[in-house]
Short mmCIF file of C-alpha atoms in Angstrom, two decimals:
data_model
loop_
_atom_site.label_atom_id
_atom_site.label_comp_id
_atom_site.label_asym_id
_atom_site.label_seq_id
_atom_site.Cartn_x
_atom_site.Cartn_y
_atom_site.Cartn_z
CA MET A 76 -4.34 -11.37 29.09
CA GLN A 77 -4.21 -8.94 31.77
CA ARG A 78 -1.15 -6.22 31.26
CA PRO A 79 -0.34 -2.89 32.75
CA LEU A 80 -2.94 -0.52 31.23
CA GLY A 81 -0.17 1.45 29.59
CA ALA A 82 1.02 -1.64 27.47
CA GLN A 83 -2.47 -2.33 26.46
CA ILE A 84 -2.87 1.08 25.19
CA SER A 85 0.18 0.48 23.13
CA HIS A 86 -1.41 -2.83 21.58
CA MET A 87 -4.61 -0.98 21.06
CA LEU A 88 -3.02 1.69 18.79
CA LYS A 89 -1.47 -1.26 17.29
CA ALA A 90 -4.39 -2.71 16.05
CA ARG A 91 -5.64 0.95 15.01
CA GLY A 92 -2.96 0.61 12.41
CA VAL A 93 -0.41 2.89 14.25
CA ASP A 94 3.37 1.93 13.30
CA VAL A 95 5.33 4.93 14.73
CA ILE A 96 4.85 6.94 18.33
CA PHE A 97 6.94 10.33 18.70
CA GLY A 98 7.32 10.99 22.03
CA ILE A 99 9.58 11.38 25.32
CA PRO A 100 9.75 9.24 28.26
CA GLY A 101 9.67 10.15 31.72
CA VAL A 102 9.12 8.68 35.17
CA HIS A 103 5.30 9.95 34.99
CA ASN A 104 4.66 7.88 31.38
CA GLN A 105 6.91 5.32 31.49
CA GLU A 106 4.39 2.48 31.65
CA MET A 107 3.28 3.64 28.16
CA TYR A 108 6.57 2.40 27.04
CA ARG A 109 6.14 -0.91 28.52
CA GLY A 110 4.10 -2.30 25.62
CA ILE A 111 5.76 -0.37 22.68
CA GLU A 112 8.13 -3.05 21.38
CA GLU A 113 5.76 -5.97 22.22
CA ALA A 114 3.21 -4.21 20.14
CA GLY A 115 5.60 -3.81 17.06
CA ILE A 116 5.68 -0.02 17.25
CA THR A 117 8.81 2.14 16.39
CA HIS A 118 9.53 4.99 18.78
CA VAL A 119 10.89 8.16 17.79
CA LEU A 120 12.71 9.76 20.42
CA ALA A 121 12.32 13.98 20.30
CA ARG A 122 14.46 16.07 21.79
CA HIS A 123 11.64 18.53 23.18
CA GLU A 124 7.83 17.65 23.39
CA GLY A 125 7.14 20.45 21.03
CA GLY A 126 9.03 18.37 18.81
CA ALA A 127 7.39 15.09 19.19
CA ALA A 128 4.00 16.57 18.20
CA PHE A 129 5.44 18.71 15.36
CA MET A 130 6.82 15.28 14.07
CA ALA A 131 3.30 13.61 14.80
CA ASP A 132 1.77 16.39 12.78
CA GLY A 133 4.40 16.14 9.70
CA TYR A 134 3.53 12.20 10.01
CA ALA A 135 -0.05 12.89 9.52
CA ARG A 136 -0.03 15.12 7.02
CA ALA A 137 2.59 12.84 5.01
CA THR A 138 0.13 9.83 5.10
CA GLY A 139 -3.60 11.06 5.79
CA SER A 140 -3.48 8.80 8.88
CA PRO A 141 -3.26 10.24 12.62
CA GLY A 142 0.12 11.34 14.23
CA VAL A 143 0.30 9.96 17.90
CA CYS A 144 2.42 11.39 20.12
CA TYR A 145 3.49 10.32 24.12
CA VAL A 146 4.26 13.26 26.73
CA ILE A 147 4.54 13.38 30.25
CA THR A 148 2.58 15.25 33.12
CA GLY A 149 2.65 19.01 33.44
CA PRO A 150 5.13 20.66 31.56
CA GLY A 151 5.59 17.82 28.83
CA LEU A 152 1.88 18.41 27.58
CA THR A 153 2.37 22.04 28.23
CA ASN A 154 5.63 21.84 25.86
CA ALA A 155 3.53 20.00 23.20
CA MET A 156 0.40 22.32 23.01
CA THR A 157 2.08 24.67 20.55
CA ALA A 158 2.21 22.06 17.57
CA LEU A 159 -1.12 20.74 19.13
CA GLY A 160 -2.56 24.22 18.17
CA GLN A 161 -0.97 24.08 15.00
CA SER A 162 -2.74 21.01 14.34
CA TYR A 163 -5.78 22.50 15.39
CA SER A 164 -5.62 25.11 13.15
CA ASP A 165 -4.48 23.26 10.04
CA SER A 166 -6.91 20.33 10.39
CA VAL A 167 -4.27 17.22 11.38
CA PRO A 168 -5.34 14.55 12.93
CA VAL A 169 -2.97 14.13 15.95
CA LEU A 170 -3.81 12.17 19.04
CA ALA A 171 -1.58 13.19 21.96
CA ILE A 172 -1.72 10.88 24.89
CA SER A 173 -0.44 11.71 28.49
CA SER A 174 -0.06 10.88 32.16
CA CYS A 175 -1.51 12.74 34.74
CA LEU A 176 -1.58 13.30 38.35
CA ALA A 177 -4.47 11.08 40.49
CA ASP A 178 -5.20 13.91 42.54
CA VAL A 179 -4.72 17.71 42.38
CA SER A 180 -7.48 18.95 44.44
CA ALA A 181 -6.38 17.62 47.84
CA ARG A 182 -2.22 17.17 47.07
CA PHE A 183 -0.10 19.98 46.56
CA GLY A 184 3.64 20.39 45.43
CA GLN A 185 3.69 17.20 43.27
CA LEU A 186 6.10 16.73 40.60
CA HIS A 187 4.80 18.50 37.13
CA GLN A 188 1.87 19.29 39.29
CA MET A 189 -0.74 21.82 37.49
CA LYS A 190 -4.17 23.37 38.03
CA ASP A 191 -5.97 21.73 35.75
CA GLN A 192 -4.11 20.13 32.81
CA ARG A 193 -7.00 18.55 30.63
CA ALA A 194 -8.46 22.04 30.55
CA ALA A 195 -5.18 23.40 29.55
CA ALA A 196 -4.91 21.14 26.61
CA GLU A 197 -8.54 21.67 25.78
CA THR A 198 -7.66 25.12 24.87
CA VAL A 199 -5.78 23.78 21.66
CA CYS A 200 -7.34 20.18 21.02
CA ASP A 201 -10.65 19.19 19.40
CA TRP A 202 -11.44 17.89 22.92
CA SER A 203 -9.15 16.85 25.95
CA GLU A 204 -10.61 14.22 28.15
CA GLU A 205 -9.20 12.27 31.02
CA ALA A 206 -9.70 8.63 31.44
CA ARG A 207 -11.04 7.30 34.81
CA SER A 208 -11.00 3.52 34.18
CA PRO A 209 -9.35 1.29 31.56
CA GLU A 210 -12.72 0.85 29.47
CA GLY A 211 -12.88 4.67 29.68
CA ALA A 212 -9.09 4.82 28.20
CA TYR A 213 -10.39 2.40 26.08
CA ARG A 214 -13.43 4.22 24.88
CA LEU A 215 -11.70 7.95 24.43
CA ILE A 216 -9.03 6.54 22.03
CA GLU A 217 -11.63 4.84 20.06
CA ARG A 218 -13.68 7.83 19.71
CA ALA A 219 -10.71 9.64 18.48
CA PHE A 220 -10.14 7.20 15.93
CA THR A 221 -13.61 7.53 14.57
CA GLU A 222 -13.82 11.23 14.85
CA PHE A 223 -10.44 11.16 12.89
CA ALA A 224 -12.48 8.93 10.26
CA CYS A 225 -15.30 10.86 9.79
CA ALA A 226 -15.31 14.73 10.89
CA ARG A 227 -12.93 17.26 10.33
CA PRO A 228 -9.69 15.94 11.42
CA ARG A 229 -8.18 17.95 14.71
CA PRO A 230 -6.06 16.99 17.44
CA LYS A 231 -7.42 15.32 20.76
CA HIS A 232 -5.77 15.04 24.00
CA VAL A 233 -6.45 11.78 26.43
CA GLN A 234 -4.49 11.61 29.86
CA VAL A 235 -4.65 8.88 31.91
CA PRO A 236 -3.84 8.76 35.51
CA ILE A 237 -0.34 7.20 36.45
CA PRO A 238 -2.11 5.04 38.85
CA LEU A 239 -4.16 3.40 36.41
CA LEU A 240 -1.60 3.33 33.89
CA GLU A 241 0.22 1.12 36.25
CA GLY A 242 -2.42 -1.24 37.01
CA LEU A 243 -3.20 -4.43 35.47
CA ALA A 244 -5.95 -4.03 32.85
CA ASP A 245 -7.83 -6.62 30.61
CA PRO A 246 -7.10 -6.32 26.76
CA ALA A 247 -8.98 -3.39 24.80
CA PRO A 248 -11.63 -4.43 22.46
CA ALA A 249 -11.18 -5.15 18.78
CA PRO A 250 -11.63 -1.98 16.58
CA GLY A 251 -15.21 -0.98 15.82
CA PRO A 252 -16.40 -0.07 12.39
CA ARG A 253 -15.41 3.17 10.74
CA PRO A 254 -17.82 4.99 9.54
CA ARG A 255 -17.49 7.24 6.53
CA MET A 256 -17.32 11.11 5.83
CA PRO A 257 -20.75 12.71 5.56
CA ARG A 258 -22.57 12.29 2.62
CA ALA A 259 -24.74 15.06 1.19
CA PRO A 260 -28.28 14.52 0.06
CA ASP A 261 -29.30 14.33 -3.71
CA ALA A 262 -31.11 17.19 -3.21
CA ASP A 263 -28.13 19.18 -2.24
CA LEU A 264 -26.00 17.85 -5.35
CA GLU A 265 -28.65 18.57 -7.53
CA ALA A 266 -28.99 22.21 -6.16
CA VAL A 267 -25.07 22.81 -6.71
CA LEU A 268 -25.24 21.31 -9.84
CA ARG A 269 -28.43 23.64 -11.51
CA ALA A 270 -26.26 26.55 -10.40
CA VAL A 271 -22.95 25.52 -11.54
CA LEU A 272 -24.62 24.73 -15.08
CA GLY A 273 -26.49 27.58 -14.62
CA ALA A 274 -24.06 30.16 -14.23
CA GLU A 275 -22.13 32.13 -17.14
CA LYS A 276 -18.78 32.52 -14.96
CA PRO A 277 -18.29 29.88 -12.46
CA LEU A 278 -15.09 30.15 -10.49
CA PHE A 279 -13.79 27.59 -7.72
CA ILE A 280 -11.82 27.99 -4.65
CA PHE A 281 -10.12 24.88 -3.76
CA GLY A 282 -9.17 24.55 -0.16
CA GLY A 283 -7.05 21.52 1.68
CA GLY A 284 -10.31 19.87 2.22
CA ALA A 285 -10.82 19.17 -1.15
CA ARG A 286 -7.85 17.03 -1.78
CA GLY A 287 -9.98 13.64 -1.92
CA ALA A 288 -10.91 15.29 -5.40
CA ALA A 289 -7.49 15.77 -6.90
CA ASP A 290 -8.30 13.06 -9.81
CA ALA A 291 -11.84 14.95 -10.65
CA ILE A 292 -10.91 18.53 -10.31
CA PRO A 293 -9.50 18.88 -13.87
CA ALA A 294 -12.51 17.08 -15.92
CA LEU A 295 -14.99 19.31 -13.36
CA LEU A 296 -13.28 22.53 -14.61
CA GLU A 297 -13.05 21.59 -18.06
CA MET A 298 -16.88 20.56 -18.09
CA THR A 299 -17.86 23.62 -16.24
CA GLY A 300 -15.91 26.16 -17.94
CA ALA A 301 -15.10 27.31 -14.33
CA ALA A 302 -12.09 29.46 -13.50
CA SER A 303 -10.18 28.81 -10.17
CA PHE A 304 -7.96 29.55 -7.33
CA THR A 305 -6.71 27.38 -4.86
CA THR A 306 -5.95 28.59 -1.07
CA TYR A 307 -2.21 27.46 0.05
CA ALA A 308 -3.69 24.57 1.52
CA GLY A 309 -4.94 23.60 -1.69
CA ARG A 310 -2.20 24.13 -4.01
CA GLY A 311 -1.44 20.96 -6.42
CA LEU A 312 -5.42 20.32 -6.99
CA VAL A 313 -5.19 22.30 -10.07
CA PRO A 314 -2.80 20.95 -12.52
CA GLU A 315 0.12 23.25 -13.55
CA GLY A 316 -0.59 25.10 -16.61
CA THR A 317 -4.20 24.97 -16.64
CA ALA A 318 -5.59 27.61 -18.81
CA LEU A 319 -8.18 29.43 -16.32
CA SER A 320 -6.21 28.70 -13.00
CA PHE A 321 -5.41 31.78 -11.01
CA GLY A 322 -3.23 29.91 -8.85
CA SER A 323 -2.62 30.56 -4.96
CA TYR A 324 -2.99 34.10 -5.37
CA LEU A 325 -5.62 34.68 -3.57
CA ALA A 326 -4.04 36.87 -0.98
CA ARG A 327 -3.42 39.61 -3.96
CA PRO A 328 -5.84 42.31 -2.77
CA ASP A 329 -7.10 42.93 -6.30
CA SER A 330 -7.96 39.65 -6.27
CA ASP A 331 -11.34 40.86 -4.95
CA ALA A 332 -12.06 42.16 -8.71
CA VAL A 333 -11.69 38.89 -10.08
CA LEU A 334 -14.17 36.99 -7.64
CA ALA A 335 -16.65 39.92 -7.82
CA GLU A 336 -16.49 39.15 -11.90
CA ALA A 337 -17.88 35.69 -11.36
CA ASP A 338 -21.58 35.01 -11.05
CA LEU A 339 -21.01 31.91 -8.85
CA VAL A 340 -18.33 31.35 -6.60
CA ILE A 341 -17.86 27.69 -5.17
CA VAL A 342 -15.64 27.31 -1.97
CA ALA A 343 -14.92 23.60 -1.46
CA GLY A 344 -12.91 22.81 1.67
CA SER A 345 -11.63 25.96 2.81
CA GLU A 346 -12.40 28.56 5.62
CA LEU A 347 -11.09 31.31 3.47
CA ALA A 348 -9.82 32.43 6.66
CA GLU A 349 -7.74 35.56 7.37
CA VAL A 350 -4.69 33.52 6.62
CA ASP A 351 -6.05 32.60 3.44
CA LEU A 352 -6.87 36.17 2.09
CA TRP A 353 -4.91 38.37 4.57
CA ARG A 354 -8.22 40.43 4.31
CA ASP A 355 -11.74 40.64 5.21
CA MET A 356 -13.93 38.46 2.96
CA PRO A 357 -15.56 40.77 0.04
CA ASP A 358 -19.08 40.77 0.07
CA LEU A 359 -19.42 38.88 -3.61
CA PRO A 360 -22.33 40.22 -5.85
CA GLY A 361 -22.88 36.66 -7.17
CA GLN A 362 -24.13 33.50 -5.13
CA MET A 363 -21.79 31.21 -3.12
CA VAL A 364 -21.69 27.79 -2.70
CA ARG A 365 -19.58 26.75 0.44
CA ILE A 366 -18.96 22.88 0.70
CA ASP A 367 -17.46 22.01 4.12
CA LEU A 368 -17.43 19.43 6.79
CA ASP A 369 -17.33 22.06 9.70
CA PRO A 370 -20.92 23.73 10.57
CA GLN A 371 -19.22 26.28 11.98
CA VAL A 372 -17.44 27.48 8.17
CA LEU A 373 -20.90 26.67 6.74
CA ALA A 374 -22.46 29.22 9.41
CA THR A 375 -21.04 31.81 7.49
CA ALA A 376 -23.04 31.45 4.29
CA ARG A 377 -25.12 34.20 3.37
CA ALA A 378 -28.59 34.39 2.93
CA GLY A 379 -29.18 33.10 -0.91
CA ASP A 380 -26.07 30.91 -0.54
CA LEU A 381 -25.78 27.14 -0.73
CA ALA A 382 -24.45 25.60 2.16
CA VAL A 383 -23.46 21.75 1.88
CA CYS A 384 -22.32 19.73 4.90
CA ALA A 385 -20.00 17.24 3.17
CA ASP A 386 -16.76 15.91 2.53
CA ALA A 387 -15.76 18.33 -0.10
CA GLY A 388 -13.44 15.74 -2.04
CA ALA A 389 -16.15 13.57 -2.01
CA PHE A 390 -19.04 15.94 -3.09
CA LEU A 391 -16.64 17.15 -6.41
CA SER A 392 -16.02 13.85 -7.22
CA ALA A 393 -19.74 13.21 -7.16
CA MET A 394 -20.30 16.43 -9.29
CA ARG A 395 -18.12 15.34 -11.74
CA ILE A 396 -19.65 11.98 -12.51
CA ALA A 397 -22.90 13.41 -12.38
CA ILE A 398 -22.39 16.63 -14.94
CA PRO A 399 -21.71 14.39 -17.98
CA ALA A 400 -25.24 13.20 -18.16
CA ARG A 401 -26.91 16.79 -18.25
CA ALA A 402 -24.32 19.39 -19.48
CA GLU A 403 -24.07 20.57 -23.14
CA ASP A 404 -20.88 22.12 -24.36
CA ARG A 405 -19.46 25.09 -22.48
CA THR A 406 -17.63 27.71 -24.04
CA PRO A 407 -15.70 29.57 -21.02
CA ARG A 408 -16.62 32.88 -20.87
CA TRP A 409 -13.08 33.55 -18.85
CA SER A 410 -10.25 34.98 -20.98
CA ALA A 411 -7.27 32.59 -20.78
CA ASP A 412 -4.94 35.33 -22.23
CA ARG A 413 -6.38 37.65 -19.36
CA VAL A 414 -6.15 34.94 -16.47
CA ALA A 415 -2.38 34.41 -17.78
CA ASP A 416 -1.85 38.28 -17.71
CA THR A 417 -3.11 38.70 -13.90
CA ARG A 418 -1.14 36.00 -13.17
CA GLN A 419 1.93 37.26 -14.38
CA ARG A 420 1.52 40.58 -12.71
CA TRP A 421 0.75 39.15 -9.62
CA ALA A 422 4.30 37.17 -9.83
CA ALA A 423 5.93 40.34 -11.06
CA GLU A 424 4.47 42.12 -7.53
CA VAL A 425 5.61 38.82 -5.26
CA ALA A 426 9.05 39.35 -7.18
CA ALA A 427 9.34 43.19 -6.31
CA GLU A 428 8.10 42.36 -2.77
CA ARG A 429 10.88 39.53 -2.25
CA PRO A 430 13.60 40.00 -4.81
CA GLY A 431 15.74 36.98 -5.46
CA ILE A 432 13.14 34.40 -4.05
CA PRO A 433 11.43 33.68 -7.45
CA GLU A 434 15.04 32.73 -8.92
CA VAL A 435 15.52 30.46 -5.94
CA CYS A 436 12.25 28.53 -6.35
CA ALA A 437 13.06 27.90 -9.95
CA ALA A 438 16.29 26.51 -9.19
CA LEU A 439 14.83 24.19 -6.62
CA LYS A 440 12.21 23.10 -8.60
CA ALA A 441 14.27 22.38 -11.42
CA VAL A 442 16.16 19.69 -9.36
CA LEU A 443 13.80 18.28 -6.68
CA PRO A 444 12.66 14.85 -7.47
CA GLU A 445 8.91 14.74 -8.63
CA GLY A 446 7.30 13.87 -5.48
CA THR A 447 9.22 15.63 -3.11
CA MET A 448 7.28 16.77 0.03
CA ILE A 449 8.11 19.89 1.16
CA TYR A 450 7.77 21.42 5.24
CA SER A 451 8.13 25.36 5.48
CA ASP A 452 8.50 27.37 8.46
CA MET A 453 7.25 30.97 8.91
CA THR A 454 10.10 32.40 6.58
CA THR A 455 10.25 35.10 3.81
CA PHE A 456 10.96 32.36 1.78
CA ALA A 457 7.84 30.31 2.24
CA TYR A 458 5.53 33.28 2.12
CA ALA A 459 6.76 34.21 -1.45
CA ALA A 460 6.97 30.43 -2.42
CA LYS A 461 3.25 29.66 -1.46
CA GLU A 462 2.25 31.79 -4.08
CA LEU A 463 4.85 31.50 -6.84
CA TRP A 464 5.57 27.72 -6.77
CA ASP A 465 2.87 25.74 -8.92
CA MET A 466 2.48 22.16 -7.21
CA ALA A 467 2.45 19.23 -9.43
CA ARG A 468 0.21 17.46 -6.65
CA PRO A 469 -1.82 18.26 -3.56
CA GLY A 470 -0.62 17.64 0.12
CA HIS A 471 3.18 17.73 -1.08
CA TRP A 472 4.05 21.28 0.59
CA HIS A 473 3.17 21.66 4.38
CA HIS A 474 3.16 25.11 6.21
CA PRO A 475 2.12 26.10 9.62
CA THR A 476 -0.79 28.54 8.02
CA GLY A 477 -3.40 29.02 10.81
CA PHE A 478 -1.52 28.83 14.15
CA GLY A 479 1.78 30.46 12.78
CA THR A 480 4.53 29.12 14.70
CA LEU A 481 8.22 29.16 14.64
CA GLY A 482 10.02 26.13 14.48
CA TYR A 483 7.58 24.17 12.85
CA ALA A 484 9.51 22.92 9.59
CA LEU A 485 12.44 20.90 11.12
CA PRO A 486 10.64 18.23 13.42
CA ALA A 487 7.36 18.14 10.71
CA ALA A 488 10.09 17.24 8.10
CA ILE A 489 11.53 14.75 10.05
CA GLY A 490 8.22 12.85 11.33
CA GLY A 491 6.97 13.32 7.18
CA ALA A 492 10.60 11.49 6.20
CA VAL A 493 9.94 8.73 8.83
CA ALA A 494 6.47 8.55 7.19
CA ARG A 495 7.84 8.23 3.75
CA LYS A 496 10.85 5.98 3.87
CA GLY A 497 12.79 6.13 0.58
CA LEU A 498 10.82 9.31 -0.77
CA PRO A 499 12.35 12.83 -1.04
CA THR A 500 11.82 15.45 1.69
CA LEU A 501 13.13 19.00 1.88
CA ALA A 502 12.56 21.60 5.16
CA ILE A 503 12.70 25.05 4.59
CA ALA A 504 13.73 27.38 7.33
CA GLY A 505 14.53 30.72 8.21
CA ASP A 506 17.60 31.63 10.42
CA TYR A 507 15.44 32.45 13.32
CA GLY A 508 12.67 29.92 13.61
CA PHE A 509 15.48 27.05 12.77
CA GLN A 510 16.94 27.99 16.11
CA TYR A 511 13.48 27.20 17.93
CA THR A 512 13.67 23.59 16.99
CA VAL A 513 17.33 22.91 16.08
CA GLN A 514 17.58 20.25 18.67
CA GLU A 515 15.55 17.77 16.35
CA LEU A 516 18.25 17.97 14.05
CA ALA A 517 19.66 15.20 16.70
CA VAL A 518 16.81 13.00 15.94
CA ALA A 519 17.33 13.43 12.02
CA VAL A 520 20.93 12.21 12.59
CA GLU A 521 20.29 9.24 15.02
CA LEU A 522 17.35 7.91 12.10
CA GLY A 523 20.02 8.67 9.20
CA LEU A 524 17.34 10.65 7.45
CA PRO A 525 18.46 12.17 3.87
CA LEU A 526 17.06 15.36 4.75
CA PRO A 527 18.17 18.68 3.51
CA ILE A 528 16.94 21.55 5.06
CA LEU A 529 17.41 24.55 3.13
CA LEU A 530 18.30 27.65 5.94
CA TRP A 531 17.24 31.12 4.41
CA ASP A 532 19.54 33.68 6.42
CA ASN A 533 18.91 37.43 6.54
CA GLY A 534 20.42 37.81 9.92
CA LYS A 535 17.10 39.59 11.01
CA LEU A 536 13.51 39.13 11.78
CA GLY A 537 13.07 40.58 8.25
CA GLU A 538 9.32 40.61 7.77
CA ILE A 539 8.86 41.95 11.64
CA GLU A 540 11.23 44.87 10.65
CA ALA A 541 9.52 45.40 7.27
CA SER A 542 6.08 45.66 9.18
CA MET A 543 7.79 47.93 12.08
CA ILE A 544 8.64 50.33 9.23
CA ARG A 545 5.26 50.16 7.61
CA ALA A 546 3.80 51.11 10.81
CA GLN A 547 6.29 54.00 11.58
CA ILE A 548 7.99 52.13 14.60
CA ALA A 549 11.53 51.90 15.31
CA PRO A 550 12.86 48.40 13.98
CA ASN A 551 13.89 47.68 17.58
CA ALA A 552 14.98 44.24 18.52
CA VAL A 553 15.07 42.54 14.88
CA ASP A 554 18.68 42.45 14.30
CA VAL A 555 20.22 39.01 15.65
CA ARG A 556 23.71 37.55 16.00
CA ASN A 557 23.54 34.11 14.37
CA PRO A 558 25.87 31.10 15.46
CA ASP A 559 27.71 29.59 12.56
CA PHE A 560 25.14 27.52 11.39
CA CYS A 561 27.65 24.94 9.43
CA ALA A 562 29.76 24.39 12.33
CA LEU A 563 26.15 23.94 14.58
CA ALA A 564 25.16 21.28 12.05
CA ARG A 565 28.53 19.35 12.26
CA ALA A 566 28.64 19.49 16.03
CA TYR A 567 24.92 17.39 15.62
CA GLY A 568 26.96 15.03 13.46
CA ALA A 569 24.95 16.52 10.63
CA HIS A 570 26.19 17.48 7.03
CA ALA A 571 26.41 21.25 6.22
CA ALA A 572 26.83 23.15 2.88
CA ALA A 573 26.99 26.92 2.09
CA PRO A 574 26.65 27.05 -1.59
CA GLU A 575 27.88 30.47 -3.16
CA ASP A 576 25.50 30.54 -6.22
CA LEU A 577 22.07 29.05 -7.45
CA ALA A 578 24.24 26.11 -9.31
CA GLY A 579 25.86 25.18 -5.91
CA VAL A 580 22.33 25.05 -4.26
CA GLN A 581 21.28 23.05 -6.52
CA ALA A 582 24.05 20.58 -6.25
CA SER A 583 24.07 20.85 -2.33
CA VAL A 584 20.19 19.75 -2.47
CA THR A 585 20.77 17.16 -5.06
CA GLU A 586 23.73 15.17 -2.85
CA ALA A 587 21.66 15.80 0.44
CA LEU A 588 19.06 13.99 -0.67
CA GLN A 589 21.46 10.95 -1.35
CA ALA A 590 23.35 11.62 1.90
CA ASN A 591 23.71 9.21 5.01
CA GLY A 592 21.79 11.97 7.03
CA PRO A 593 20.31 15.40 7.26
CA THR A 594 22.14 18.43 5.37
CA VAL A 595 21.99 21.92 6.61
CA ILE A 596 22.38 24.10 3.44
CA HIS A 597 23.13 27.77 4.54
CA VAL A 598 21.85 30.13 1.74
CA PRO A 599 22.05 34.19 2.45
CA THR A 600 18.88 36.06 0.97
CA ASP A 601 21.07 37.38 -1.76
CA ILE A 602 22.42 34.46 -3.25
CA ALA A 603 20.25 34.92 -6.70
CA LEU A 604 21.78 38.21 -7.01
CA ARG A 605 25.46 37.28 -6.90
#
């Protein structure tokens, strides 16, 4: 049965498992909305296209399935580009579908006209393509879902000319087969096993790309006698209390000394980028193994290192299966006492750098239900918590690590809460970043989401002020006049709380998780010192 192409696209997405689309309708993309209800897809109306794309990102991180957003031509797409850039840097599968003008070369002054909309989106996406026919649109969408299944997950953008969306089209083809992630050759597995079992002091670094091996990693560490770090994205892969775990303290400068002690470092599913280390990668004396899907990451391997192109989770799981057949009892050469002392020293450094935050972390951790998913913004609280807070499971704390955009936490947490109905979700934002996307509070109110939003308020751009002082720059333009956040929350129809001590914070979070809508919990930065 022929329908307008916009309606056919919605049916195509539903057939590929899409249940929710985040977006904003407009005159240029309204045909995309013709088929949403008929296809059985829920649409979440954002208040800004950037919020829609952040919500799609948060949904994807919560589910592991692609998040989808609909945006209009021109400013709709450019508004979404910041969020798409965040998804690119953090390897999140998001599909943005936009309308576009049919002719921008011979016609001028059209509504929402850009010089090259497709090329603009390509700067923050894995790729950006324009469909010139219904078949082309279907092929591009199928390509996106195929790549989400078998390559490093990153956002894609498909734009469709308005007349094409309005025209009749045959239905999209049925979903094709989904290939699996690349599997390393047996020779690569053998080489890595020899290296690991031949090492005296092996050390693993687990990144977010290793989440598929969550069940295998504890046994793998025990079998090999290896120590470990996790990146911020890999937190939760190594169970809390593991004796030889150095935690997520890679950004501590003297972690270089620990890495240098290892005669073999296995990096699984991580770029070890600047935002993981906050310094250049040290030139380690021992051999390294790099396990990653991305050839660009593997190209950084040194002569003599081992580079394995594979899904890190599947490869580590294969190691876990293969090792018992050949491993003898291994007495770890790492000292558990020294590991514990080192972690304690690093935790003390964080507490000295950011007083009061460890106490708030402990208070929150004590009352949050098991399985709570946390979305944080670029804020001082999150910077400390990413080091201090051991996660009980992977993929449950999401942070705008790579692109580092403000305004992430609230809309991404809304996307996560939509994805995990009935399960606890917490947003953490600073007073400045919260105001980037505060309008999305209306979405959480409309949806009745029981979402606590911990608002960490220091009344300034605290991290920027500290950085300027270190650089001997007068800290100009860092003090801000904030609104009455509780009154602002109530104006949107949300709940609000202003606890006066840590017990009050705990009570406010507990109540917010049972509320009939979102709750802004205003927390001054000195609350632990009161």
